[in-house]
Amino acid sequence: MNNVTFGRYSPLNTFTHKVDPRNKILILILLMVSIFLQFHVWSTTLLLSGVFLILLICLMLISKVNFLDLFKSLKSMWFLVIFLLVIYVFIPNPTYKFVCYRFNDHYAIYWDSFYQSGYIILRLILMISLTMVLTSTTKPMDLTYAFEWYMTPLKVIRFPVHEIAMTLSIALRFIPTLLDETDRIMKAQASRGVDFNRGGLFKRFKAVISLIIPLFVSAIQRSEELSDAMEARGYNPREKRTRYRKLTFSWRDIIALLFGLAIFGGILYLFIYDHNVEEIDLFMQIFGINVGF
Amino acid sequence: MKKISVKNLCFSYVKDEPIVKHVSFNIHEGSYVSIVGHNGSGKSTLARLLIGLLAPDDGEIYIDDELLTNKTVRNIRKKIGLVFQNPDNQFIGATVEDDIAFGLENRQIKREKMHEIIEKFAKRVGMEDFLDKEPSRLSGGQKQRVAIAGALSLGPEIIILDEATSMLDPKGKSDIKELIEEMRKDNPSLTILSITHDVEEAFLSDEIIIMSKGEIAFKGKPEEVFSNREVLKSLNLEMPFIMDLKDRLKSEGINVDKSKDLDEIAEVLWPLK
Ligand SMILES: Nc1ncnc2c1ncn2[C@@H]1O[C@H](COP(=O)(O)OP(=O)(O)O)[C@@H](O)[C@H]1O
Ligand SMILES: [Mg+2]
């Protein structure tokens, strides 16, 4: 139960940890958009992805994110990788140009498909890693505060921003409690002879049911008591409340934001140039090499 | 002065299954009253009625001579702090300081003032070194102390403890008992209503109300309750250690009726041969 390490918050004190969570979310979005921009010449896109990879590694080093955790969580992606490869390679696409192997007049495998699937996987890895940097350097509660802050304008159309943020923060607060509870119920059921690890599909299904039902019952009881406790302490979602936690913007945020904007702006400029003026072939321009196609 | 006055209170969750039946009692300001009774006798229901989480079917509740109604409930609730049994289910904040802050935020206390208040009450319950700790890293007794700090920080005139110690280990229990004593010394006008199974704890209070099947079975001073063997037997209650000791000494021919605590009994006993 406790081996979920992917992106779990690690209480350190690095530069990234100290950046305002609202700012971190904004920068994450800027970087993700930059990663998604695709150029006409495939080698240009790939080269820029490589630049992102180097940036990501630097960011992970600064934030002291555990590389091992990242590899562990990426390992579970192999199925997706194969799935994407099969889809891209075997499903014909009229825009593909470079034949790799021709079966007959109507059907062939193209180099383009390998590039496309490889590129998608690279993008996915980049995005997962970036998100992981965010979640492992930001307290879950701070993420909720940031979320609430971004959603504030929606209050105008009576979207229950505060209620959702409060629900989210309570859910986060109760994850460890419910994990403990799950553990306890599993042990209690195991002592009654329920086997969670062996048996056929039906038997396992029954075992899981014997876990889920008590867990639900206890969660509902907890929520009833919790709402009583909140009301007893004067909580009323419709009333104004003050805030103990304050999100503050510091010089670190300015540096981080400038960094994010610089990357986003640079890539966006190249992208617009590539699409409206002329195709950019970075390999040709930097190394003087024509990588074909 | 009457702080809490309950008149002919009736309540049922399900029709025709009354849980609280025609309950009436008064509690004076600054007194410490224990409510004891079996599981399911309606004690928690009574506590929820007093703070207006449930509305009575019949009867009235007065706090400071003000009738509890839909209109007055928000104001009355400000005077009452409630601490529940399960330490986990009343911990709302992500950390100790956030949890104490929760009530203050609801009261719209200014941020600048909050920190001071949080520190003061964390210190009061001995949790000042744990302000940034998450609940999963605290013991049950520590969480319960945080809950008490949260209640105290709102400056209540009445504190209701609903089996606040029943899920704690002996150390946690005795810590909370000590805390109750200290709270009373800090603020003699604080009215404490403690629902408990612990006879030793009930023995410390000014008055005991025994509930049975939704009714008040007995009400009186601890000495009266615990010297009434019939009542104790019919309610299946144990006798506090000190009362039991006095009784047994008496049957040995040693009279220690005047002694109030164990030290005083020792004073009587040691010269004897
Ligand atoms: N939310 C509820 N809905 C229906 N019945 C309830 C509810 N809460 C408690 N009861 C019933 O009311 C009775 C008294 O419960 P409670 O006041 O919690 O007793 P105590 O605190 O003395 O153990 C019990 O029989 C219980 O089953
Ligand atoms: Mg109860």
Coordinates of C-alpha atoms and ligand atoms in Angstrom, one line a residue:
Chain A
M1 CA 0.0 0.0 0.0
N2 CA 2.8 2.4 0.8
N3 CA 4.9 1.8 -2.4
V4 CA 3.2 4.6 -4.3
T5 CA 6.2 6.8 -4.7
F6 CA 5.3 8.5 -7.9
G7 CA 5.4 12.2 -7.3
R8 CA 4.9 12.1 -3.6
Y9 CA 5.7 15.3 -1.8
S10 CA 9.2 15.2 -0.3
P11 CA 9.7 17.7 2.5
L12 CA 12.9 19.4 1.3
N13 CA 13.9 23.0 1.1
T14 CA 15.1 23.6 -2.5
F15 CA 14.6 26.5 -4.7
T16 CA 11.7 24.8 -6.5
H17 CA 10.1 24.0 -3.2
K18 CA 10.0 27.7 -2.3
V19 CA 8.4 28.9 -5.5
D20 CA 4.8 29.9 -5.1
P21 CA 2.5 27.0 -6.1
R22 CA 0.4 29.2 -8.4
N23 CA 3.5 30.2 -10.2
K24 CA 4.6 26.6 -10.5
I25 CA 1.3 25.6 -12.1
L26 CA 1.6 28.4 -14.6
I27 CA 5.1 27.5 -15.5
L28 CA 4.2 23.9 -15.8
I29 CA 1.4 24.8 -18.3
L30 CA 3.8 27.0 -20.3
L31 CA 6.4 24.2 -20.5
M32 CA 3.8 21.7 -21.5
V33 CA 2.5 23.8 -24.3
S34 CA 6.0 24.3 -25.5
I35 CA 6.6 20.6 -25.5
F36 CA 3.5 20.1 -27.6
L37 CA 4.5 22.4 -30.4
Q38 CA 5.5 20.3 -33.4
F39 CA 7.8 21.6 -36.2
H40 CA 7.8 20.8 -39.9
V41 CA 11.2 19.3 -40.0
W42 CA 11.3 16.2 -37.7
S43 CA 14.9 16.7 -36.6
T44 CA 14.1 20.1 -35.3
T45 CA 11.3 18.8 -33.1
L46 CA 13.5 16.1 -31.9
L47 CA 16.4 18.4 -31.1
L48 CA 14.2 20.7 -29.2
S49 CA 12.8 17.7 -27.2
G50 CA 16.4 16.9 -26.4
V51 CA 16.9 20.4 -25.1
F52 CA 13.8 19.9 -22.9
L53 CA 15.1 16.6 -21.6
I54 CA 18.3 18.4 -20.5
L55 CA 16.3 21.2 -18.9
L56 CA 14.2 18.6 -17.2
I57 CA 17.2 16.8 -15.8
C58 CA 18.6 20.1 -14.5
L59 CA 15.3 20.9 -12.9
M60 CA 15.2 17.5 -11.2
L61 CA 18.7 18.0 -9.9
I62 CA 17.8 21.4 -8.5
S63 CA 14.6 20.1 -6.9
K64 CA 16.4 16.9 -5.7
V65 CA 13.7 14.7 -7.2
N66 CA 14.6 11.1 -7.0
F67 CA 15.5 9.8 -10.4
L68 CA 14.9 6.2 -9.3
D69 CA 11.2 7.0 -8.5
L70 CA 10.8 8.4 -11.9
F71 CA 12.2 5.3 -13.6
K72 CA 10.0 3.1 -11.5
S73 CA 6.9 5.0 -12.5
L74 CA 7.9 5.1 -16.1
K75 CA 8.6 1.3 -16.1
S76 CA 4.9 0.8 -15.7
M77 CA 4.4 2.6 -19.0
W78 CA 5.8 -0.2 -21.2
F79 CA 2.3 -1.4 -22.1
L80 CA 1.3 2.0 -23.3
V81 CA 4.5 2.2 -25.4
I82 CA 3.9 -1.0 -27.2
F83 CA 0.3 -0.1 -27.7
L84 CA 1.2 3.2 -29.3
L85 CA 3.9 1.6 -31.5
V86 CA 1.5 -1.0 -32.8
I87 CA -1.2 1.6 -33.5
Y88 CA 1.1 4.0 -35.3
V89 CA 3.1 1.4 -37.2
F90 CA 0.3 -0.8 -38.5
I91 CA -2.5 1.7 -39.1
P92 CA -1.9 3.4 -42.5
N93 CA -1.8 7.2 -42.7
P94 CA -1.8 8.9 -46.0
T95 CA 0.6 11.7 -44.9
Y96 CA 3.5 9.2 -44.3
K97 CA 6.2 9.5 -47.0
F98 CA 9.2 7.3 -46.2
V99 CA 8.8 3.7 -46.8
C100 CA 10.6 1.3 -44.4
Y101 CA 9.2 -2.0 -45.7
R102 CA 6.6 -2.6 -48.4
F103 CA 4.3 -5.6 -48.2
N104 CA 2.4 -5.0 -51.4
D105 CA 1.0 -2.2 -53.5
H106 CA -1.5 -1.2 -50.8
Y107 CA 0.2 -1.7 -47.6
A108 CA 3.6 -0.7 -46.2
I109 CA 5.3 0.3 -43.0
Y110 CA 6.7 3.8 -42.9
W111 CA 9.6 5.3 -41.0
D112 CA 7.4 8.2 -40.2
S113 CA 5.3 6.0 -37.9
F114 CA 8.3 5.1 -35.7
Y115 CA 9.2 8.8 -35.5
Q116 CA 5.6 9.7 -34.6
S117 CA 5.1 7.1 -31.9
G118 CA 8.6 7.8 -30.5
Y119 CA 7.9 11.5 -30.4
I120 CA 4.6 11.0 -28.6
I121 CA 6.2 8.7 -26.0
L122 CA 9.0 11.3 -25.5
R123 CA 6.4 14.0 -25.0
L124 CA 4.5 11.8 -22.5
I125 CA 7.7 11.1 -20.5
L126 CA 8.5 14.8 -20.5
M127 CA 5.1 15.7 -19.2
I128 CA 4.9 13.0 -16.6
S129 CA 8.3 14.0 -15.3
L130 CA 7.4 17.7 -15.2
T131 CA 4.2 16.9 -13.3
M132 CA 6.2 14.8 -10.9
V133 CA 8.6 17.6 -10.2
L134 CA 5.5 19.8 -9.4
T135 CA 3.9 17.3 -7.0
S136 CA 7.1 16.2 -5.3
T137 CA 8.0 19.8 -4.5
T138 CA 4.6 21.2 -3.6
K139 CA 2.5 20.2 -0.6
P140 CA -0.9 18.8 -1.7
M141 CA -2.6 21.4 0.4
D142 CA -0.7 24.2 -1.4
L143 CA -1.8 22.8 -4.7
T144 CA -5.4 23.1 -3.5
Y145 CA -4.9 26.7 -2.5
A146 CA -3.4 27.4 -5.9
F147 CA -6.3 25.6 -7.6
E148 CA -8.7 27.7 -5.6
W149 CA -6.9 30.9 -6.5
Y150 CA -7.1 30.1 -10.2
M151 CA -10.7 29.2 -10.0
T152 CA -11.7 32.4 -8.1
P153 CA -13.1 34.2 -11.2
L154 CA -15.6 31.3 -11.6
K155 CA -17.2 32.4 -8.3
V156 CA -18.9 35.0 -10.5
I157 CA -21.0 32.4 -12.2
R158 CA -21.7 30.7 -8.8
F159 CA -19.3 27.8 -9.4
P160 CA -18.7 26.3 -5.9
V161 CA -15.0 27.0 -6.0
H162 CA -14.5 27.1 -2.2
E163 CA -16.5 24.0 -1.6
I164 CA -14.6 22.0 -4.1
A165 CA -11.3 23.2 -2.8
M166 CA -12.3 22.3 0.8
T167 CA -13.5 18.9 -0.3
L168 CA -10.3 18.3 -2.2
S169 CA -8.2 19.3 0.8
I170 CA -10.1 17.0 3.1
A171 CA -9.8 14.2 0.7
L172 CA -6.1 14.7 0.6
R173 CA -5.9 14.9 4.4
F174 CA -7.8 11.6 4.7
I175 CA -5.7 9.6 2.2
P176 CA -3.2 8.3 4.9
T177 CA -6.1 7.6 7.3
L178 CA -8.0 5.5 4.8
L179 CA -4.8 3.7 3.7
D180 CA -4.2 2.7 7.3
E181 CA -7.8 1.6 7.5
T182 CA -7.5 -0.5 4.3
D183 CA -4.5 -2.1 5.8
R184 CA -6.3 -2.9 9.0
I185 CA -9.4 -4.3 7.2
M186 CA -7.2 -6.4 5.0
K187 CA -5.5 -7.9 8.0
A188 CA -8.8 -8.5 9.7
Q189 CA -10.2 -10.2 6.7
A190 CA -7.0 -12.2 6.2
S191 CA -7.3 -13.5 9.7
R192 CA -10.8 -14.7 8.8
G193 CA -9.3 -16.7 5.9
V194 CA -9.8 -14.3 3.0
D195 CA -6.8 -14.6 0.6
F196 CA -6.1 -11.5 -1.4
N197 CA -3.2 -12.9 -3.4
R198 CA -4.4 -16.3 -4.7
G199 CA -7.4 -17.9 -6.2
G200 CA -9.4 -17.5 -9.4
L201 CA -10.9 -14.4 -10.7
F202 CA -14.2 -14.9 -8.9
K203 CA -12.5 -15.7 -5.6
R204 CA -10.3 -12.6 -5.8
F205 CA -13.3 -10.5 -6.7
K206 CA -15.0 -11.7 -3.6
A207 CA -12.0 -10.9 -1.6
V208 CA -11.9 -7.4 -2.9
I209 CA -15.6 -6.9 -2.1
S210 CA -14.9 -8.0 1.5
L211 CA -12.4 -5.2 1.6
I212 CA -14.4 -2.5 -0.2
I213 CA -17.7 -2.7 1.7
P214 CA -16.3 -2.2 5.2
L215 CA -14.0 0.5 3.9
F216 CA -17.0 2.4 2.4
V217 CA -19.1 2.0 5.5
S218 CA -16.3 3.4 7.7
A219 CA -15.6 6.2 5.3
I220 CA -19.3 7.2 5.4
Q221 CA -19.3 7.1 9.2
R222 CA -16.2 9.2 9.3
S223 CA -17.6 11.8 6.9
E224 CA -20.7 12.1 9.1
E225 CA -18.6 12.7 12.2
L226 CA -16.3 15.0 10.3
S227 CA -19.2 17.2 9.1
D228 CA -20.5 17.4 12.6
A229 CA -17.1 18.4 13.9
M230 CA -16.8 21.1 11.2
E231 CA -20.2 22.5 11.9
A232 CA -19.5 22.5 15.7
R233 CA -16.5 24.6 15.0
G234 CA -18.6 27.2 13.1
Y235 CA -17.9 26.2 9.5
N236 CA -20.4 27.5 7.0
P237 CA -19.4 27.3 3.3
R238 CA -21.6 30.2 2.4
E239 CA -20.0 32.5 5.0
K240 CA -16.9 34.5 4.6
R241 CA -13.8 33.0 6.2
T242 CA -10.4 34.4 6.7
R243 CA -7.2 32.4 5.8
Y244 CA -4.4 31.3 7.9
R245 CA -2.1 30.3 4.9
K246 CA -1.0 33.1 2.6
L247 CA 0.6 32.4 -0.7
T248 CA 3.4 34.9 -1.3
F249 CA 5.2 35.9 -4.4
S250 CA 9.0 36.4 -3.9
W251 CA 12.1 37.1 -6.0
R252 CA 12.3 33.4 -6.6
D253 CA 9.0 33.5 -8.3
I254 CA 10.1 36.3 -10.6
I255 CA 13.2 34.3 -11.6
A256 CA 11.2 31.1 -12.2
L257 CA 8.5 32.9 -14.1
L258 CA 11.1 34.7 -16.3
F259 CA 12.7 31.3 -17.0
G260 CA 9.4 29.7 -18.0
L261 CA 8.4 32.7 -20.1
A262 CA 11.8 32.8 -21.9
I263 CA 11.5 29.1 -22.9
F264 CA 7.8 29.5 -23.9
G265 CA 8.5 32.7 -25.8
G266 CA 11.5 31.3 -27.6
I267 CA 9.8 28.1 -28.7
L268 CA 6.6 30.0 -29.7
Y269 CA 8.7 32.4 -31.8
L270 CA 10.4 29.5 -33.6
F271 CA 7.0 27.8 -34.1
I272 CA 5.4 30.8 -35.7
Y273 CA 8.5 31.4 -37.9
D274 CA 8.4 27.7 -38.9
H275 CA 4.8 27.8 -39.9
N276 CA 4.5 31.3 -41.4
V277 CA 7.9 32.2 -42.8
E278 CA 10.0 29.2 -43.7
E279 CA 10.7 25.8 -42.3
I280 CA 13.4 25.7 -39.8
D281 CA 16.0 22.9 -40.0
L282 CA 18.1 23.4 -36.9
F283 CA 20.5 20.5 -37.7
M284 CA 21.3 22.2 -41.0
Q285 CA 21.7 25.6 -39.5
I286 CA 23.8 24.6 -36.4
F287 CA 25.8 21.6 -37.6
G288 CA 25.6 22.0 -41.3
I289 CA 24.3 18.5 -41.6
N290 CA 21.4 17.5 -43.7
V291 CA 19.7 14.6 -41.9
G292 CA 17.7 13.8 -45.0
F293 CA 14.0 13.4 -45.5
Chain B
M1 CA -26.3 30.9 37.7
K2 CA -27.9 28.5 35.3
K3 CA -25.6 28.0 32.2
I4 CA -27.5 25.1 30.6
S5 CA -31.1 24.3 31.2
V6 CA -32.8 21.4 29.5
K7 CA -36.6 21.0 29.8
N8 CA -38.5 17.8 28.9
L9 CA -36.2 17.1 25.9
C10 CA -37.4 14.4 23.5
F11 CA -35.7 13.2 20.4
S12 CA -35.9 10.2 17.9
Y13 CA -33.9 9.5 14.8
V14 CA -36.6 7.2 13.5
K15 CA -40.3 7.6 14.2
D16 CA -41.5 5.9 17.3
E17 CA -38.0 5.0 18.4
P18 CA -37.3 7.6 21.0
I19 CA -33.6 7.9 21.9
V20 CA -33.9 10.8 24.3
K21 CA -37.0 10.7 26.5
H22 CA -38.3 13.6 28.6
V23 CA -34.8 14.7 29.8
S24 CA -34.6 17.7 32.1
F25 CA -31.6 19.0 34.0
N26 CA -29.8 22.3 34.9
I27 CA -26.1 22.9 34.8
H28 CA -24.6 25.8 36.7
E29 CA -21.9 28.1 35.4
G30 CA -18.4 26.9 36.1
S31 CA -19.4 23.4 37.2
Y32 CA -17.9 20.2 35.9
V33 CA -20.6 17.6 35.1
S34 CA -20.1 14.0 34.0
I35 CA -22.6 12.1 32.0
V36 CA -22.2 8.3 32.2
G37 CA -24.2 5.5 30.8
H38 CA -24.1 2.4 28.5
N39 CA -23.4 2.5 24.8
G40 CA -26.5 3.5 23.0
S41 CA -28.1 5.2 26.0
G42 CA -28.3 8.5 24.0
K43 CA -25.4 10.5 25.4
S44 CA -23.9 11.5 22.1
T45 CA -27.4 12.3 20.8
L46 CA -27.8 14.6 23.8
A47 CA -24.5 16.3 23.1
R48 CA -25.5 16.9 19.5
L49 CA -28.9 18.3 20.6
L50 CA -27.2 20.7 23.0
I51 CA -25.0 22.2 20.2
G52 CA -27.9 22.3 17.7
L53 CA -26.6 19.7 15.3
L54 CA -29.9 18.0 15.8
A55 CA -33.3 19.6 16.4
P56 CA -35.4 18.3 19.3
D57 CA -38.8 16.8 18.7
D58 CA -40.1 18.3 21.9
G59 CA -38.8 20.3 24.8
E60 CA -36.4 23.2 25.1
I61 CA -32.8 23.9 25.6
Y62 CA -31.7 27.2 27.1
I63 CA -28.1 28.4 27.1
D64 CA -27.6 31.4 29.3
D65 CA -31.5 31.7 29.4
E66 CA -31.5 31.9 25.6
L67 CA -33.8 29.4 23.9
L68 CA -32.0 27.3 21.3
T69 CA -33.8 27.8 18.0
N70 CA -32.9 28.0 14.3
K71 CA -32.3 31.7 14.7
T72 CA -30.1 31.5 17.9
V73 CA -28.2 28.4 17.0
R74 CA -25.2 30.2 15.4
N75 CA -24.8 32.5 18.2
I76 CA -25.2 29.8 20.9
R77 CA -22.8 27.5 19.1
K78 CA -20.1 30.2 19.5
K79 CA -20.3 29.6 23.3
I80 CA -19.8 25.8 23.1
G81 CA -16.8 23.8 22.1
L82 CA -17.4 20.1 21.3
V83 CA -14.7 17.5 21.3
F84 CA -15.6 14.1 19.8
Q85 CA -14.6 10.6 20.6
N86 CA -12.6 9.7 17.5
P87 CA -9.4 11.7 17.2
D88 CA -9.1 11.1 13.5
N89 CA -12.5 12.2 12.4
Q90 CA -12.3 15.7 13.9
F91 CA -8.8 16.6 12.6
I92 CA -9.6 18.8 9.6
G93 CA -6.4 20.7 8.9
A94 CA -3.4 19.3 7.1
T95 CA -1.2 20.0 10.1
V96 CA -1.6 20.8 13.7
E97 CA -1.5 24.6 13.2
D98 CA -3.9 24.4 10.2
D99 CA -6.3 22.4 12.3
I100 CA -6.4 24.9 15.2
A101 CA -6.7 27.6 12.5
F102 CA -9.8 26.0 11.0
G103 CA -12.2 27.3 13.7
L104 CA -10.4 30.7 13.8
E105 CA -10.9 31.0 10.0
N106 CA -14.6 30.3 10.4
R107 CA -14.8 33.1 13.0
Q108 CA -13.0 35.4 10.6
I109 CA -10.1 36.2 12.9
K110 CA -7.5 38.3 11.2
R111 CA -4.5 36.4 9.9
E112 CA -2.0 38.5 11.9
K113 CA -3.8 37.5 15.1
M114 CA -4.2 33.9 14.3
H115 CA -0.6 32.8 14.7
E116 CA -0.5 34.2 18.2
I117 CA -3.7 32.5 19.2
I118 CA -2.6 29.2 17.7
E119 CA 0.7 29.3 19.5
K120 CA -0.9 30.2 22.8
F121 CA -3.3 27.3 22.8
A122 CA -0.9 24.8 21.3
K123 CA 1.3 25.6 24.3
R124 CA -1.7 25.2 26.6
V125 CA -2.1 21.6 25.5
G126 CA 1.6 21.0 25.2
M127 CA 1.7 20.6 21.4
E128 CA 3.8 23.7 20.6
D129 CA 6.6 21.6 19.2
F130 CA 4.3 19.8 16.7
L131 CA 2.8 22.7 14.9
D132 CA 3.9 21.6 11.4
K133 CA 3.2 17.9 11.9
E134 CA 0.5 16.0 10.0
P135 CA -2.1 14.0 11.8
S136 CA -0.7 10.7 10.6
R137 CA 2.5 11.4 12.5
L138 CA 0.6 12.1 15.8
S139 CA -0.7 9.7 18.5
G140 CA -4.4 9.5 19.4
G141 CA -3.8 11.4 22.6
Q142 CA -1.9 14.2 20.7
K143 CA -4.6 14.5 18.2
Q144 CA -7.2 14.8 21.0
R145 CA -5.1 17.5 22.6
V146 CA -5.1 19.4 19.3
A147 CA -8.9 19.0 19.2
I148 CA -9.1 20.5 22.7
A149 CA -6.8 23.4 21.7
G150 CA -9.0 24.0 18.6
A151 CA -12.1 24.2 20.8
L152 CA -10.4 26.3 23.5
S153 CA -9.0 28.8 20.9
L154 CA -12.5 29.9 20.1
G155 CA -13.0 31.1 23.7
P156 CA -16.0 28.9 24.6
E157 CA -18.0 29.2 27.8
I158 CA -19.0 25.6 27.7
I159 CA -16.9 22.6 26.7
I160 CA -18.5 19.3 25.9
L161 CA -16.2 16.3 25.7
D162 CA -18.0 13.3 24.1
E163 CA -15.9 10.3 25.3
A164 CA -12.9 12.3 24.4
T165 CA -10.6 9.8 26.2
S166 CA -12.3 6.5 25.4
M167 CA -10.0 5.7 22.4
L168 CA -6.8 6.7 24.1
D169 CA -4.1 4.7 25.9
P170 CA -3.7 5.2 29.7
K171 CA -1.1 7.9 29.3
G172 CA -3.3 9.7 26.8
K173 CA -6.3 9.4 29.2
S174 CA -4.4 10.8 32.2
D175 CA -3.0 13.6 30.1
I176 CA -6.5 14.7 29.1
K177 CA -7.8 14.4 32.7
E178 CA -4.9 16.6 33.9
L179 CA -5.7 19.1 31.1
I180 CA -9.4 19.3 32.2
E181 CA -8.2 20.1 35.7
E182 CA -5.9 22.8 34.4
M183 CA -8.6 24.3 32.2
R184 CA -10.8 24.7 35.2
K185 CA -8.0 26.4 37.1
D186 CA -7.3 28.8 34.2
N187 CA -10.9 29.8 33.8
P188 CA -13.2 29.0 36.8
S189 CA -16.3 30.1 34.9
L190 CA -15.7 27.5 32.2
T191 CA -18.6 24.9 32.3
I192 CA -17.4 21.4 31.4
L193 CA -19.8 18.6 30.4
S194 CA -17.9 15.4 30.0
I195 CA -19.4 12.2 28.6
T196 CA -17.3 9.3 29.9
H197 CA -17.1 5.6 30.7
D198 CA -14.3 6.2 33.0
V199 CA -15.5 6.1 36.6
E200 CA -12.3 7.6 38.0
E201 CA -12.8 10.5 35.7
A202 CA -16.4 10.9 36.6
F203 CA -15.5 10.8 40.3
L204 CA -13.5 14.0 39.8
S205 CA -16.5 16.0 38.6
D206 CA -18.9 18.2 40.6
E207 CA -22.0 16.3 39.6
I208 CA -22.8 13.1 37.7
I209 CA -25.8 12.4 35.5
I210 CA -26.4 8.8 34.7
M211 CA -28.3 8.0 31.6
S212 CA -30.1 4.8 30.8
K213 CA -32.2 4.1 27.7
G214 CA -32.6 7.7 26.9
E215 CA -33.6 8.8 30.4
I216 CA -31.8 10.2 33.4
A217 CA -31.5 7.3 35.8
F218 CA -29.7 9.2 38.5
K219 CA -28.3 12.6 39.2
G220 CA -26.2 13.8 42.1
K221 CA -22.8 14.3 43.6
P222 CA -20.2 11.7 42.9
E223 CA -20.1 10.5 46.6
E224 CA -23.9 10.0 46.5
V225 CA -23.8 8.1 43.2
F226 CA -21.0 5.8 44.2
S227 CA -22.2 5.2 47.7
N228 CA -25.5 4.0 46.3
R229 CA -24.6 0.4 45.6
E230 CA -28.0 -0.4 44.2
V231 CA -27.7 2.3 41.5
L232 CA -24.2 1.1 40.6
K233 CA -25.3 -2.5 40.4
S234 CA -28.4 -1.8 38.4
L235 CA -26.3 0.2 35.9
N236 CA -23.4 -2.2 35.9
L237 CA -21.0 0.5 36.9
E238 CA -17.7 -0.1 38.7
M239 CA -16.8 1.8 41.8
P240 CA -13.9 4.2 41.7
F241 CA -10.8 2.9 43.4
I242 CA -10.9 5.4 46.2
M243 CA -14.5 4.7 47.1
D244 CA -13.9 1.0 46.9
L245 CA -10.9 1.4 49.2
K246 CA -12.8 3.4 51.7
D247 CA -15.6 0.8 51.7
R248 CA -13.2 -2.0 52.4
L249 CA -11.3 -0.2 55.1
K250 CA -14.7 0.5 56.7
S251 CA -15.5 -3.2 56.7
E252 CA -12.1 -3.7 58.5
G253 CA -13.3 -1.3 61.1
I254 CA -11.2 1.7 59.9
N255 CA -13.2 4.9 59.3
V256 CA -11.7 7.2 56.6
D257 CA -14.9 9.0 55.6
K258 CA -13.3 12.4 56.1
S259 CA -10.3 11.8 53.9
K260 CA -10.7 13.2 50.4
D261 CA -7.8 11.6 48.5
L262 CA -5.3 8.8 48.8
D263 CA -2.7 11.0 50.6
E264 CA -5.2 11.8 53.3
I265 CA -6.1 8.1 53.7
A266 CA -2.4 7.4 54.0
E267 CA -2.2 10.0 56.8
V268 CA -4.9 8.0 58.7
L269 CA -3.4 4.7 58.0
W270 CA 0.3 5.1 58.7
P271 CA 0.0 5.6 62.5
L272 CA -2.0 2.4 62.8
K273 CA -0.2 -0.8 63.7
Ligands
LIG1 N1 -27.6 9.0 12.9 C1 -28.4 8.1 13.5 N2 -29.4 7.5 12.9 C2 -30.2 6.6 13.5 N3 -30.0 6.1 14.7 C3 -28.9 6.6 15.4 C4 -28.0 7.6 14.8 N4 -27.1 7.9 15.7 C5 -27.3 7.1 16.8 N5 -28.4 6.4 16.6 C6 -29.0 5.4 17.6 O1 -29.3 6.2 18.8 C7 -29.0 5.4 19.9 C8 -28.2 6.3 20.9 O2 -26.9 6.6 20.3 P1 -25.9 7.5 21.0 O3 -26.5 8.8 21.3 O4 -24.7 7.6 20.1 O5 -25.5 6.7 22.3 P2 -24.2 6.8 23.2 O6 -23.4 8.0 22.8 O7 -24.8 6.9 24.6 O8 -23.5 5.5 23.1 C9 -28.3 4.2 19.5 O9 -29.2 3.1 19.6 C10 -28.0 4.4 18.0 O10 -28.1 3.2 17.3
MG2 MG -21.5 8.2 22.1

